[in-house]
Amino acid sequence: MAKVTYEKEITALLVIDPYNDFISEGGKLWDRLKGVAEANNCVPHMLQVLNVARVAGLRVFYALHRQYRPGDYEAWKYIAPVQKAAWAHRTFEYGTWGGQIRAEFEPKPGEIVATEHWCSSGFANTDLDLQLKKHGIHKLIVIGLIAHTCVEATVRFAAELGYDVTMVKDATADYSDEEMHAALDVNIPNYASAIVTTKEVVDSISSL
Amino acid sequence: MAKVTYEKEITALLVIDPYNDFISEGGKLWDRLKGVAEANNCVPHMLQVLNVARVAGLRVFYALHRQYRPGDYEAWKYIAPVQKAAWAHRTFEYGTWGGQIRAEFEPKPGEIVATEHWCSSGFANTDLDLQLKKHGIHKLIVIGLIAHTCVEATVRFAAELGYDVTMVKDATADYSDEEMHAALDVNIPNYASAIVTTKEVVDSISSL
Amino acid sequence: MAKVTYEKEITALLVIDPYNDFISEGGKLWDRLKGVAEANNCVPHMLQVLNVARVAGLRVFYALHRQYRPGDYEAWKYIAPVQKAAWAHRTFEYGTWGGQIRAEFEPKPGEIVATEHWCSSGFANTDLDLQLKKHGIHKLIVIGLIAHTCVEATVRFAAELGYDVTMVKDATADYSDEEMHAALDVNIPNYASAIVTTKEVVDSISSL
Amino acid sequence: MAKVTYEKEITALLVIDPYNDFISEGGKLWDRLKGVAEANNCVPHMLQVLNVARVAGLRVFYALHRQYRPGDYEAWKYIAPVQKAAWAHRTFEYGTWGGQIRAEFEPKPGEIVATEHWCSSGFANTDLDLQLKKHGIHKLIVIGLIAHTCVEATVRFAAELGYDVTMVKDATADYSDEEMHAALDVNIPNYASAIVTTKEVVDSISSL
C-alpha cells in the first residue's frame, strides 16, 4: 500500500468506545472479544496510535456509546436488536467500572468527547459532526470497537457526511473472524479511502 | 419465525434503487448481480412485495441513488471509494435508460420519491426522514439493491434515526454470496427487528 | 382562536432551558428577562402548563443548553456571536446553581432530557429528534426561554424536521418587547400551526 | 465595521432562492417584496456580489426552495403555515417561469445547486451541508430572499451546523421593514459573525 499522508490541520484521530466493558480483563464483553483482540494486538495497537497522534499534535476525538442508565429504552416504542442487547446486558453501565474508559485511553485536556450515541454510529444524534467542523477537521483516522457495529457504522456515517476516512485494521476487534471480515474486507473498503496497519499509520503520523 | 404484524397507518414500503442499471438485462451492473439475483428470484419478489403493498394501501417510498450527471464529484476534495466507482462507471446516468427505474417499479401517484442520495444511505442528505415523518411512518419494510451497500446503509440509518425495520431477505441481491452474507446474516440482524422472506411479508401485508 | 386539540399518544410538552440563570431571582440573566417575564407571568404559566401536561399524561421532554464547562469553545475556529456571549458569561455553568434547572421544573422519572445543545436549537446536534420518534411523538407544545433565540430556533427546527408545533405565547419571555415581537409575531407564526395562551392550552390539555 | 477578511479556499457565496417569483417583475411575490427590495437595491446588489465572487474564484452555492409540483403536501399529516402558503399559491411552480431562477443568476458550470428545501432552511433535508464539506467550505457569505424566512432559517442552521456566516444586509429583502428588522437587527446578529453592506463585502472579496 502506498504511504498515506495527512495534513495536520484537517486530520483527527477518532477513538470509538474504548470502554472497560469492551477491552479490559473483567469487562462484560471482553471474553467475547478477547480471541480476535489478542490475536491482532488490538489494545496495544490502539494505544500506539493514540500516543503517536498526541505526540504529533493531531486533535483527538472520542465517540462513546450511551452508558446504560435506569429507565433507558423502557418507554421506547421502537427498539433495534443491538439496543435490546445493550439494555439486557446493561452494557457500559453509568457509574460502574465497565462504563468507564479504560485508564490508558482517558481523554486529555483539549481532546473532544462527543455526546453519547444510542445505537452504533458515533455521528447519529450526537455533536460529533459539529465538533469536527468547529475544529476544521475533514480527515479521520479511526480506531476502536467493535468492528462490525460501532466502527463500521461510524465509518459509514463519516463517509456519508463527507469525511475522508482511514481505518486502522489491527486497532479494532470483534467477536469473531467472520464479523471482522464482514466489516474490514467486505464493507468498510467502500467507505474508507485507506485501510492500513498500525505500523503504516504510525509511520505516516510520525512524519507529520 | 413468528408472524410479523404491521399497523397500516404507520408502516411503509421502502424500495431502494430499482434502476435498470441494477436489475434489468443490459444494465451496467446486472451481469455482476445476476447470479445472486436469479438464485433468489430477487426481481419477481420485489414486484410481489410492491404489488401487495399497493393493494393493501401501504404508503410506498423510493430511495434513489444520485443519477450521474457531468460535473459530479469533479471538484470534491474528499470522495469515498463507492463514489469513485459510481463516477468511473457513470452508474445510473441521468437521461439514459440505465438511470431510469425499471418499468414495473415506476412510482404511482401518491408514492413518494425521496431526493437522491450521494453515497449509500437513502437517508443521508435527503428528504426521506422528513417525508416519512410527514406521513406518520414509523415502520419500514425494505426491499431493493444492493444488499451490502445501499440496503445495509439505509437499514442502519433507519435504525439510528428511530425507525423499526423489516428486511425482506429474498427481495434484495448482491455481487456475491459473501456480500449477501455480510449484509443479511452479520450486520442487518443488529438493526432490523425482523428479517423475513417475501412469502412471510406478503402474508403479513395481505392480512392488513 | 379555535380550540386546539391534541391526541395524547402523539403529543408532547417540550420545555426549553428552564435554568436558574434564566428564570430564578439571582440568575445571571434574570435581571434582563424579568421585565418581560413578570409582565406576562412567564414562570407561573410555564409551571401551569407543565403540571397540567403531567396530570394528563402527556410525555414531557426537556431541551437544555450546553452547561458551560472549562475548555468549551477555546479551540473552535468558528464561533457564532450567541456562543461567544455564552462563553463570556459562562452561562449555565456546570456544577453551579445557575446551570441547574429551576427546582419546580426538575424532570420526573419517565421524562426525557435531551442531550445539551451548543447553539440555540434543541434539535441541532442532539438526540431530541430521536427521542421524539422513539416515543411516537409528532406534535409539540413549546414553552420556555428565550423567545427569539432558543425557543424560535427550536420551533423552526421542529417545523423543518416535520413536527407540528403549538407555541404558548405567555409561557416564554425575552430581554425586550421588541425581541418578543420578532419571535412571536413575525417569525414563529410561519412555523407553529398554533400560537395560544396558557389558558387556552391548559383547557385543551385538560380535556384529554 | 472592521474589514472582514476571507480565505478563498474555505469561503463560499450562498445564493438563496433567486427565483423569478421573488425578484422579477411579474413574479408572484414581487409586488409584496418590491418596496423593500427597490429601496435597498436588493437585486443589483445581489448581482454585484455574485459577479465579484465569480471573478475572485469563490465557489458559489445555491439553496433553492422546493418548486411546487402537483401532489405536494396533499398527503402530509403535519404542515407548517409557511408550507400551507406555498401550497396555496403554488409558489415557484415547476415548469413555469416563476419557478425558474432569474436569468442573470443562472448557475454556471462548477457552481453547486443543492437539492431543494421543503420549508425555509437551505440545509434541512438537503445535500447542502454535504456539498459544502466536500468542497472544504467553512465560511458562507449569504445573499438572497427572503430575509425573515429562508434567509434567517439558513443562517441559523449554518451557525448551528458549525459554519461562519457573513450576512449581506442590502442584498436581501422582505415584505416589510418590520420583517427586515426582525431578521437583520434582532435575530441574525446572534448567528452571523458579520453583517455587512454590499460595498463592504465586495471590497473584501475583491482583495482576495
PDB file of C-alpha atoms in Angstrom, chain A:
ATOM      1  CA  MET A   1       0.000   0.000   0.000  1.00  0.00           C
ATOM      2  CA  ALA A   2       1.229   3.449  -0.876  1.00  0.00           C
ATOM      3  CA  LYS A   3       2.102   5.644   2.070  1.00  0.00           C
ATOM      4  CA  VAL A   4      -0.888   7.590   3.342  1.00  0.00           C
ATOM      5  CA  THR A   5      -0.274  11.258   4.064  1.00  0.00           C
ATOM      6  CA  TYR A   6      -2.171  13.648   6.277  1.00  0.00           C
ATOM      7  CA  GLU A   7      -2.317  17.390   6.771  1.00  0.00           C
ATOM      8  CA  LYS A   8      -2.203  18.067  10.480  1.00  0.00           C
ATOM      9  CA  GLU A   9      -4.692  20.938  10.451  1.00  0.00           C
ATOM     10  CA  ILE A  10      -7.555  18.939   8.968  1.00  0.00           C
ATOM     11  CA  THR A  11      -6.896  15.442  10.324  1.00  0.00           C
ATOM     12  CA  ALA A  12      -8.079  13.941  13.602  1.00  0.00           C
ATOM     13  CA  LEU A  13      -7.892  10.645  15.414  1.00  0.00           C
ATOM     14  CA  LEU A  14     -11.293   9.197  16.292  1.00  0.00           C
ATOM     15  CA  VAL A  15     -11.325   6.682  19.149  1.00  0.00           C
ATOM     16  CA  ILE A  16     -14.508   4.615  19.352  1.00  0.00           C
ATOM     17  CA  ASP A  17     -15.799   3.110  22.601  1.00  0.00           C
ATOM     18  CA  PRO A  18     -12.586   2.298  24.489  1.00  0.00           C
ATOM     19  CA  TYR A  19     -14.693   1.177  27.469  1.00  0.00           C
ATOM     20  CA  ASN A  20     -13.562  -1.313  30.084  1.00  0.00           C
ATOM     21  CA  ASP A  21     -16.574  -3.462  29.229  1.00  0.00           C
ATOM     22  CA  PHE A  22     -15.072  -3.953  25.785  1.00  0.00           C
ATOM     23  CA  ILE A  23     -11.298  -4.012  26.181  1.00  0.00           C
ATOM     24  CA  SER A  24     -10.352  -4.677  29.800  1.00  0.00           C
ATOM     25  CA  GLU A  25      -9.988  -8.002  31.563  1.00  0.00           C
ATOM     26  CA  GLY A  26     -13.214  -8.368  33.550  1.00  0.00           C
ATOM     27  CA  GLY A  27     -15.304  -6.240  31.189  1.00  0.00           C
ATOM     28  CA  LYS A  28     -18.713  -7.602  30.258  1.00  0.00           C
ATOM     29  CA  LEU A  29     -17.805  -8.255  26.640  1.00  0.00           C
ATOM     30  CA  TRP A  30     -14.066  -8.857  26.926  1.00  0.00           C
ATOM     31  CA  ASP A  31     -14.398 -12.619  26.903  1.00  0.00           C
ATOM     32  CA  ARG A  32     -16.227 -12.487  23.596  1.00  0.00           C
ATOM     33  CA  LEU A  33     -13.756 -10.040  22.051  1.00  0.00           C
ATOM     34  CA  LYS A  34     -10.561 -11.416  23.540  1.00  0.00           C
ATOM     35  CA  GLY A  35      -9.816 -14.008  20.888  1.00  0.00           C
ATOM     36  CA  VAL A  36      -9.747 -11.594  17.996  1.00  0.00           C
ATOM     37  CA  ALA A  37      -8.375  -8.722  20.076  1.00  0.00           C
ATOM     38  CA  GLU A  38      -5.383 -10.622  21.354  1.00  0.00           C
ATOM     39  CA  ALA A  39      -4.653 -12.180  18.002  1.00  0.00           C
ATOM     40  CA  ASN A  40      -4.190  -8.781  16.364  1.00  0.00           C
ATOM     41  CA  ASN A  41      -2.854  -6.924  19.412  1.00  0.00           C
ATOM     42  CA  CYS A  42      -5.813  -4.590  19.272  1.00  0.00           C
ATOM     43  CA  VAL A  43      -5.354  -2.780  22.580  1.00  0.00           C
ATOM     44  CA  PRO A  44      -1.586  -2.167  22.326  1.00  0.00           C
ATOM     45  CA  HIS A  45      -2.129  -1.009  18.748  1.00  0.00           C
ATOM     46  CA  MET A  46      -4.877   1.393  19.768  1.00  0.00           C
ATOM     47  CA  LEU A  47      -2.558   2.837  22.397  1.00  0.00           C
ATOM     48  CA  GLN A  48       0.294   3.149  19.945  1.00  0.00           C
ATOM     49  CA  VAL A  49      -1.857   5.102  17.502  1.00  0.00           C
ATOM     50  CA  LEU A  50      -3.263   7.292  20.258  1.00  0.00           C
ATOM     51  CA  ASN A  51       0.169   8.089  21.612  1.00  0.00           C
ATOM     52  CA  VAL A  52       1.739   8.930  18.289  1.00  0.00           C
ATOM     53  CA  ALA A  53      -1.254  11.116  17.417  1.00  0.00           C
ATOM     54  CA  ARG A  54      -0.837  13.017  20.656  1.00  0.00           C
ATOM     55  CA  VAL A  55       2.864  13.499  20.079  1.00  0.00           C
ATOM     56  CA  ALA A  56       2.225  14.723  16.541  1.00  0.00           C
ATOM     57  CA  GLY A  57      -0.404  17.172  17.767  1.00  0.00           C
ATOM     58  CA  LEU A  58      -3.335  15.628  15.942  1.00  0.00           C
ATOM     59  CA  ARG A  59      -6.625  16.542  17.564  1.00  0.00           C
ATOM     60  CA  VAL A  60      -8.208  13.515  19.288  1.00  0.00           C
ATOM     61  CA  PHE A  61     -11.971  12.880  19.381  1.00  0.00           C
ATOM     62  CA  TYR A  62     -13.899  10.221  21.271  1.00  0.00           C
ATOM     63  CA  ALA A  63     -17.158   8.646  20.102  1.00  0.00           C
ATOM     64  CA  LEU A  64     -18.754   6.919  23.068  1.00  0.00           C
ATOM     65  CA  HIS A  65     -21.794   4.701  23.330  1.00  0.00           C
ATOM     66  CA  ARG A  66     -24.609   5.619  25.684  1.00  0.00           C
ATOM     67  CA  GLN A  67     -23.717   4.478  29.180  1.00  0.00           C
ATOM     68  CA  TYR A  68     -26.699   2.474  30.369  1.00  0.00           C
ATOM     69  CA  ARG A  69     -28.859   4.308  32.906  1.00  0.00           C
ATOM     70  CA  PRO A  70     -32.023   3.011  34.601  1.00  0.00           C
ATOM     71  CA  GLY A  71     -35.081   3.894  32.555  1.00  0.00           C
ATOM     72  CA  ASP A  72     -33.238   3.792  29.232  1.00  0.00           C
ATOM     73  CA  TYR A  73     -35.278   2.224  26.429  1.00  0.00           C
ATOM     74  CA  GLU A  74     -38.210   1.408  28.702  1.00  0.00           C
ATOM     75  CA  ALA A  75     -40.741   3.684  27.036  1.00  0.00           C
ATOM     76  CA  TRP A  76     -39.408   3.327  23.508  1.00  0.00           C
ATOM     77  CA  LYS A  77     -41.961   2.056  21.039  1.00  0.00           C
ATOM     78  CA  TYR A  78     -39.326   1.002  18.541  1.00  0.00           C
ATOM     79  CA  ILE A  79     -36.022  -0.527  19.502  1.00  0.00           C
ATOM     80  CA  ALA A  80     -33.319  -2.088  17.362  1.00  0.00           C
ATOM     81  CA  PRO A  81     -31.896  -5.521  18.272  1.00  0.00           C
ATOM     82  CA  VAL A  82     -28.491  -4.015  19.061  1.00  0.00           C
ATOM     83  CA  GLN A  83     -30.230  -1.713  21.559  1.00  0.00           C
ATOM     84  CA  LYS A  84     -32.209  -4.569  23.081  1.00  0.00           C
ATOM     85  CA  ALA A  85     -28.923  -6.328  23.716  1.00  0.00           C
ATOM     86  CA  ALA A  86     -27.378  -3.246  25.326  1.00  0.00           C
ATOM     87  CA  TRP A  87     -30.450  -2.955  27.510  1.00  0.00           C
ATOM     88  CA  ALA A  88     -30.445  -6.614  28.528  1.00  0.00           C
ATOM     89  CA  HIS A  89     -26.774  -6.584  29.496  1.00  0.00           C
ATOM     90  CA  ARG A  90     -26.672  -3.045  30.834  1.00  0.00           C
ATOM     91  CA  THR A  91     -23.515  -2.599  28.840  1.00  0.00           C
ATOM     92  CA  PHE A  92     -21.334   0.384  29.804  1.00  0.00           C
ATOM     93  CA  GLU A  93     -23.473   0.961  32.867  1.00  0.00           C
ATOM     94  CA  TYR A  94     -23.227   4.511  34.145  1.00  0.00           C
ATOM     95  CA  GLY A  95     -21.382   4.774  37.408  1.00  0.00           C
ATOM     96  CA  THR A  96     -19.697   1.395  37.067  1.00  0.00           C
ATOM     97  CA  TRP A  97     -16.143   0.498  36.108  1.00  0.00           C
ATOM     98  CA  GLY A  98     -17.349  -1.212  32.939  1.00  0.00           C
ATOM     99  CA  GLY A  99     -18.865   2.047  31.728  1.00  0.00           C
ATOM    100  CA  GLN A 100     -15.611   3.910  32.168  1.00  0.00           C
ATOM    101  CA  ILE A 101     -12.980   4.474  29.552  1.00  0.00           C
ATOM    102  CA  ARG A 102     -10.009   2.128  30.033  1.00  0.00           C
ATOM    103  CA  ALA A 103      -7.464   4.083  32.035  1.00  0.00           C
ATOM    104  CA  GLU A 104      -4.742   4.447  29.399  1.00  0.00           C
ATOM    105  CA  PHE A 105      -7.277   5.920  26.998  1.00  0.00           C
ATOM    106  CA  GLU A 106      -8.575   8.600  29.322  1.00  0.00           C
ATOM    107  CA  PRO A 107      -9.107  11.826  27.307  1.00  0.00           C
ATOM    108  CA  LYS A 108      -6.615  14.596  27.998  1.00  0.00           C
ATOM    109  CA  PRO A 109      -7.441  18.299  28.193  1.00  0.00           C
ATOM    110  CA  GLY A 110      -8.167  19.645  24.732  1.00  0.00           C
ATOM    111  CA  GLU A 111      -9.415  16.297  23.469  1.00  0.00           C
ATOM    112  CA  ILE A 112     -13.059  16.232  22.476  1.00  0.00           C
ATOM    113  CA  VAL A 113     -15.572  13.772  23.838  1.00  0.00           C
ATOM    114  CA  ALA A 114     -18.676  13.770  21.654  1.00  0.00           C
ATOM    115  CA  THR A 115     -22.068  13.283  23.257  1.00  0.00           C
ATOM    116  CA  GLU A 116     -23.021   9.640  23.640  1.00  0.00           C
ATOM    117  CA  HIS A 117     -24.615   7.695  20.811  1.00  0.00           C
ATOM    118  CA  TRP A 118     -27.692   5.497  21.291  1.00  0.00           C
ATOM    119  CA  CYS A 119     -27.161   2.928  18.584  1.00  0.00           C
ATOM    120  CA  SER A 120     -23.889   2.336  16.727  1.00  0.00           C
ATOM    121  CA  SER A 121     -22.852   5.408  14.775  1.00  0.00           C
ATOM    122  CA  GLY A 122     -20.811   7.983  16.653  1.00  0.00           C
ATOM    123  CA  PHE A 123     -22.438  10.621  14.438  1.00  0.00           C
ATOM    124  CA  ALA A 124     -26.135   9.806  14.822  1.00  0.00           C
ATOM    125  CA  ASN A 125     -27.921  12.102  17.267  1.00  0.00           C
ATOM    126  CA  THR A 126     -24.645  13.487  18.678  1.00  0.00           C
ATOM    127  CA  ASP A 127     -22.466  16.576  18.359  1.00  0.00           C
ATOM    128  CA  LEU A 128     -19.580  14.758  16.656  1.00  0.00           C
ATOM    129  CA  ASP A 129     -20.139  16.312  13.233  1.00  0.00           C
ATOM    130  CA  LEU A 130     -20.404  19.770  14.805  1.00  0.00           C
ATOM    131  CA  GLN A 131     -17.248  19.341  16.850  1.00  0.00           C
ATOM    132  CA  LEU A 132     -15.299  18.136  13.833  1.00  0.00           C
ATOM    133  CA  LYS A 133     -16.419  21.137  11.805  1.00  0.00           C
ATOM    134  CA  LYS A 134     -15.684  23.567  14.626  1.00  0.00           C
ATOM    135  CA  HIS A 135     -12.112  22.261  14.630  1.00  0.00           C
ATOM    136  CA  GLY A 136     -11.785  22.306  10.848  1.00  0.00           C
ATOM    137  CA  ILE A 137     -11.413  18.524  10.526  1.00  0.00           C
ATOM    138  CA  HIS A 138     -12.023  16.715   7.231  1.00  0.00           C
ATOM    139  CA  LYS A 139      -9.997  13.521   7.629  1.00  0.00           C
ATOM    140  CA  LEU A 140     -10.488  10.869  10.283  1.00  0.00           C
ATOM    141  CA  ILE A 141      -8.196   8.080  11.393  1.00  0.00           C
ATOM    142  CA  VAL A 142     -10.433   5.519  13.088  1.00  0.00           C
ATOM    143  CA  ILE A 143      -9.604   3.039  15.846  1.00  0.00           C
ATOM    144  CA  GLY A 144     -11.723   1.252  18.429  1.00  0.00           C
ATOM    145  CA  LEU A 145     -14.539  -1.170  18.993  1.00  0.00           C
ATOM    146  CA  ILE A 146     -16.300  -3.159  17.700  1.00  0.00           C
ATOM    147  CA  ALA A 147     -15.606  -3.600  14.055  1.00  0.00           C
ATOM    148  CA  HIS A 148     -18.944  -4.605  12.510  1.00  0.00           C
ATOM    149  CA  THR A 149     -21.208  -2.438  14.681  1.00  0.00           C
ATOM    150  CA  CYS A 150     -19.978   0.892  16.073  1.00  0.00           C
ATOM    151  CA  VAL A 151     -16.826   1.121  13.996  1.00  0.00           C
ATOM    152  CA  GLU A 152     -18.431   0.235  10.682  1.00  0.00           C
ATOM    153  CA  ALA A 153     -21.453   2.424  11.466  1.00  0.00           C
ATOM    154  CA  THR A 154     -19.242   5.388  12.291  1.00  0.00           C
ATOM    155  CA  VAL A 155     -17.099   4.901   9.187  1.00  0.00           C
ATOM    156  CA  ARG A 156     -20.217   4.659   7.019  1.00  0.00           C
ATOM    157  CA  PHE A 157     -21.727   7.801   8.529  1.00  0.00           C
ATOM    158  CA  ALA A 158     -18.422   9.661   8.227  1.00  0.00           C
ATOM    159  CA  ALA A 159     -18.317   8.919   4.511  1.00  0.00           C
ATOM    160  CA  GLU A 160     -21.998   9.783   4.059  1.00  0.00           C
ATOM    161  CA  LEU A 161     -21.440  13.124   5.791  1.00  0.00           C
ATOM    162  CA  GLY A 162     -18.412  14.000   3.678  1.00  0.00           C
ATOM    163  CA  TYR A 163     -15.341  12.959   5.660  1.00  0.00           C
ATOM    164  CA  ASP A 164     -12.290  11.142   4.383  1.00  0.00           C
ATOM    165  CA  VAL A 165     -11.649   8.020   6.471  1.00  0.00           C
ATOM    166  CA  THR A 166      -8.613   5.901   7.246  1.00  0.00           C
ATOM    167  CA  MET A 167      -9.397   2.644   9.033  1.00  0.00           C
ATOM    168  CA  VAL A 168      -6.670   1.054  11.152  1.00  0.00           C
ATOM    169  CA  LYS A 169      -7.420  -2.608  10.692  1.00  0.00           C
ATOM    170  CA  ASP A 170      -5.405  -4.054  13.553  1.00  0.00           C
ATOM    171  CA  ALA A 171      -6.561  -1.456  16.069  1.00  0.00           C
ATOM    172  CA  THR A 172     -10.089  -2.846  16.179  1.00  0.00           C
ATOM    173  CA  ALA A 173     -11.599  -6.185  17.167  1.00  0.00           C
ATOM    174  CA  ASP A 174     -14.787  -8.195  17.034  1.00  0.00           C
ATOM    175  CA  TYR A 175     -16.483 -11.285  18.426  1.00  0.00           C
ATOM    176  CA  SER A 176     -15.371 -13.457  15.528  1.00  0.00           C
ATOM    177  CA  ASP A 177     -13.189 -13.518  12.449  1.00  0.00           C
ATOM    178  CA  GLU A 178     -16.334 -13.671  10.359  1.00  0.00           C
ATOM    179  CA  GLU A 179     -17.579 -10.348  11.724  1.00  0.00           C
ATOM    180  CA  MET A 180     -14.122  -8.790  11.336  1.00  0.00           C
ATOM    181  CA  HIS A 181     -14.105  -9.954   7.753  1.00  0.00           C
ATOM    182  CA  ALA A 182     -17.570  -8.549   7.022  1.00  0.00           C
ATOM    183  CA  ALA A 183     -16.541  -5.174   8.397  1.00  0.00           C
ATOM    184  CA  LEU A 184     -12.943  -4.848   7.250  1.00  0.00           C
ATOM    185  CA  ASP A 185     -12.930  -6.728   3.962  1.00  0.00           C
ATOM    186  CA  VAL A 186     -16.484  -6.520   2.657  1.00  0.00           C
ATOM    187  CA  ASN A 187     -17.982  -3.234   3.782  1.00  0.00           C
ATOM    188  CA  ILE A 188     -15.514  -0.658   5.028  1.00  0.00           C
ATOM    189  CA  PRO A 189     -13.462  -0.708   1.798  1.00  0.00           C
ATOM    190  CA  ASN A 190     -16.411   1.019   0.141  1.00  0.00           C
ATOM    191  CA  TYR A 191     -16.327   3.935   2.562  1.00  0.00           C
ATOM    192  CA  ALA A 192     -12.780   4.330   3.890  1.00  0.00           C
ATOM    193  CA  SER A 193     -10.278   5.693   1.419  1.00  0.00           C
ATOM    194  CA  ALA A 194      -7.486   3.820   3.180  1.00  0.00           C
ATOM    195  CA  ILE A 195      -7.336   0.676   5.307  1.00  0.00           C
ATOM    196  CA  VAL A 196      -3.950   0.431   6.946  1.00  0.00           C
ATOM    197  CA  THR A 197      -1.999  -1.323   9.663  1.00  0.00           C
ATOM    198  CA  THR A 198      -0.962   0.325  12.887  1.00  0.00           C
ATOM    199  CA  LYS A 199       2.610   0.297  11.666  1.00  0.00           C
ATOM    200  CA  GLU A 200       1.659   2.102   8.473  1.00  0.00           C
ATOM    201  CA  VAL A 201      -0.421   4.765  10.147  1.00  0.00           C
ATOM    202  CA  VAL A 202       2.137   5.303  12.895  1.00  0.00           C
ATOM    203  CA  ASP A 203       4.763   5.900  10.227  1.00  0.00           C
ATOM    204  CA  SER A 204       2.519   8.370   8.446  1.00  0.00           C
ATOM    205  CA  ILE A 205       1.629  10.278  11.584  1.00  0.00           C
ATOM    206  CA  SER A 206       5.205  10.316  12.870  1.00  0.00           C
ATOM    207  CA  SER A 207       6.339  12.106   9.748  1.00  0.00           C
ATOM    208  CA  LEU A 208       3.908  14.988  10.231  1.00  0.00           C
TER     209      LEU A 208
END
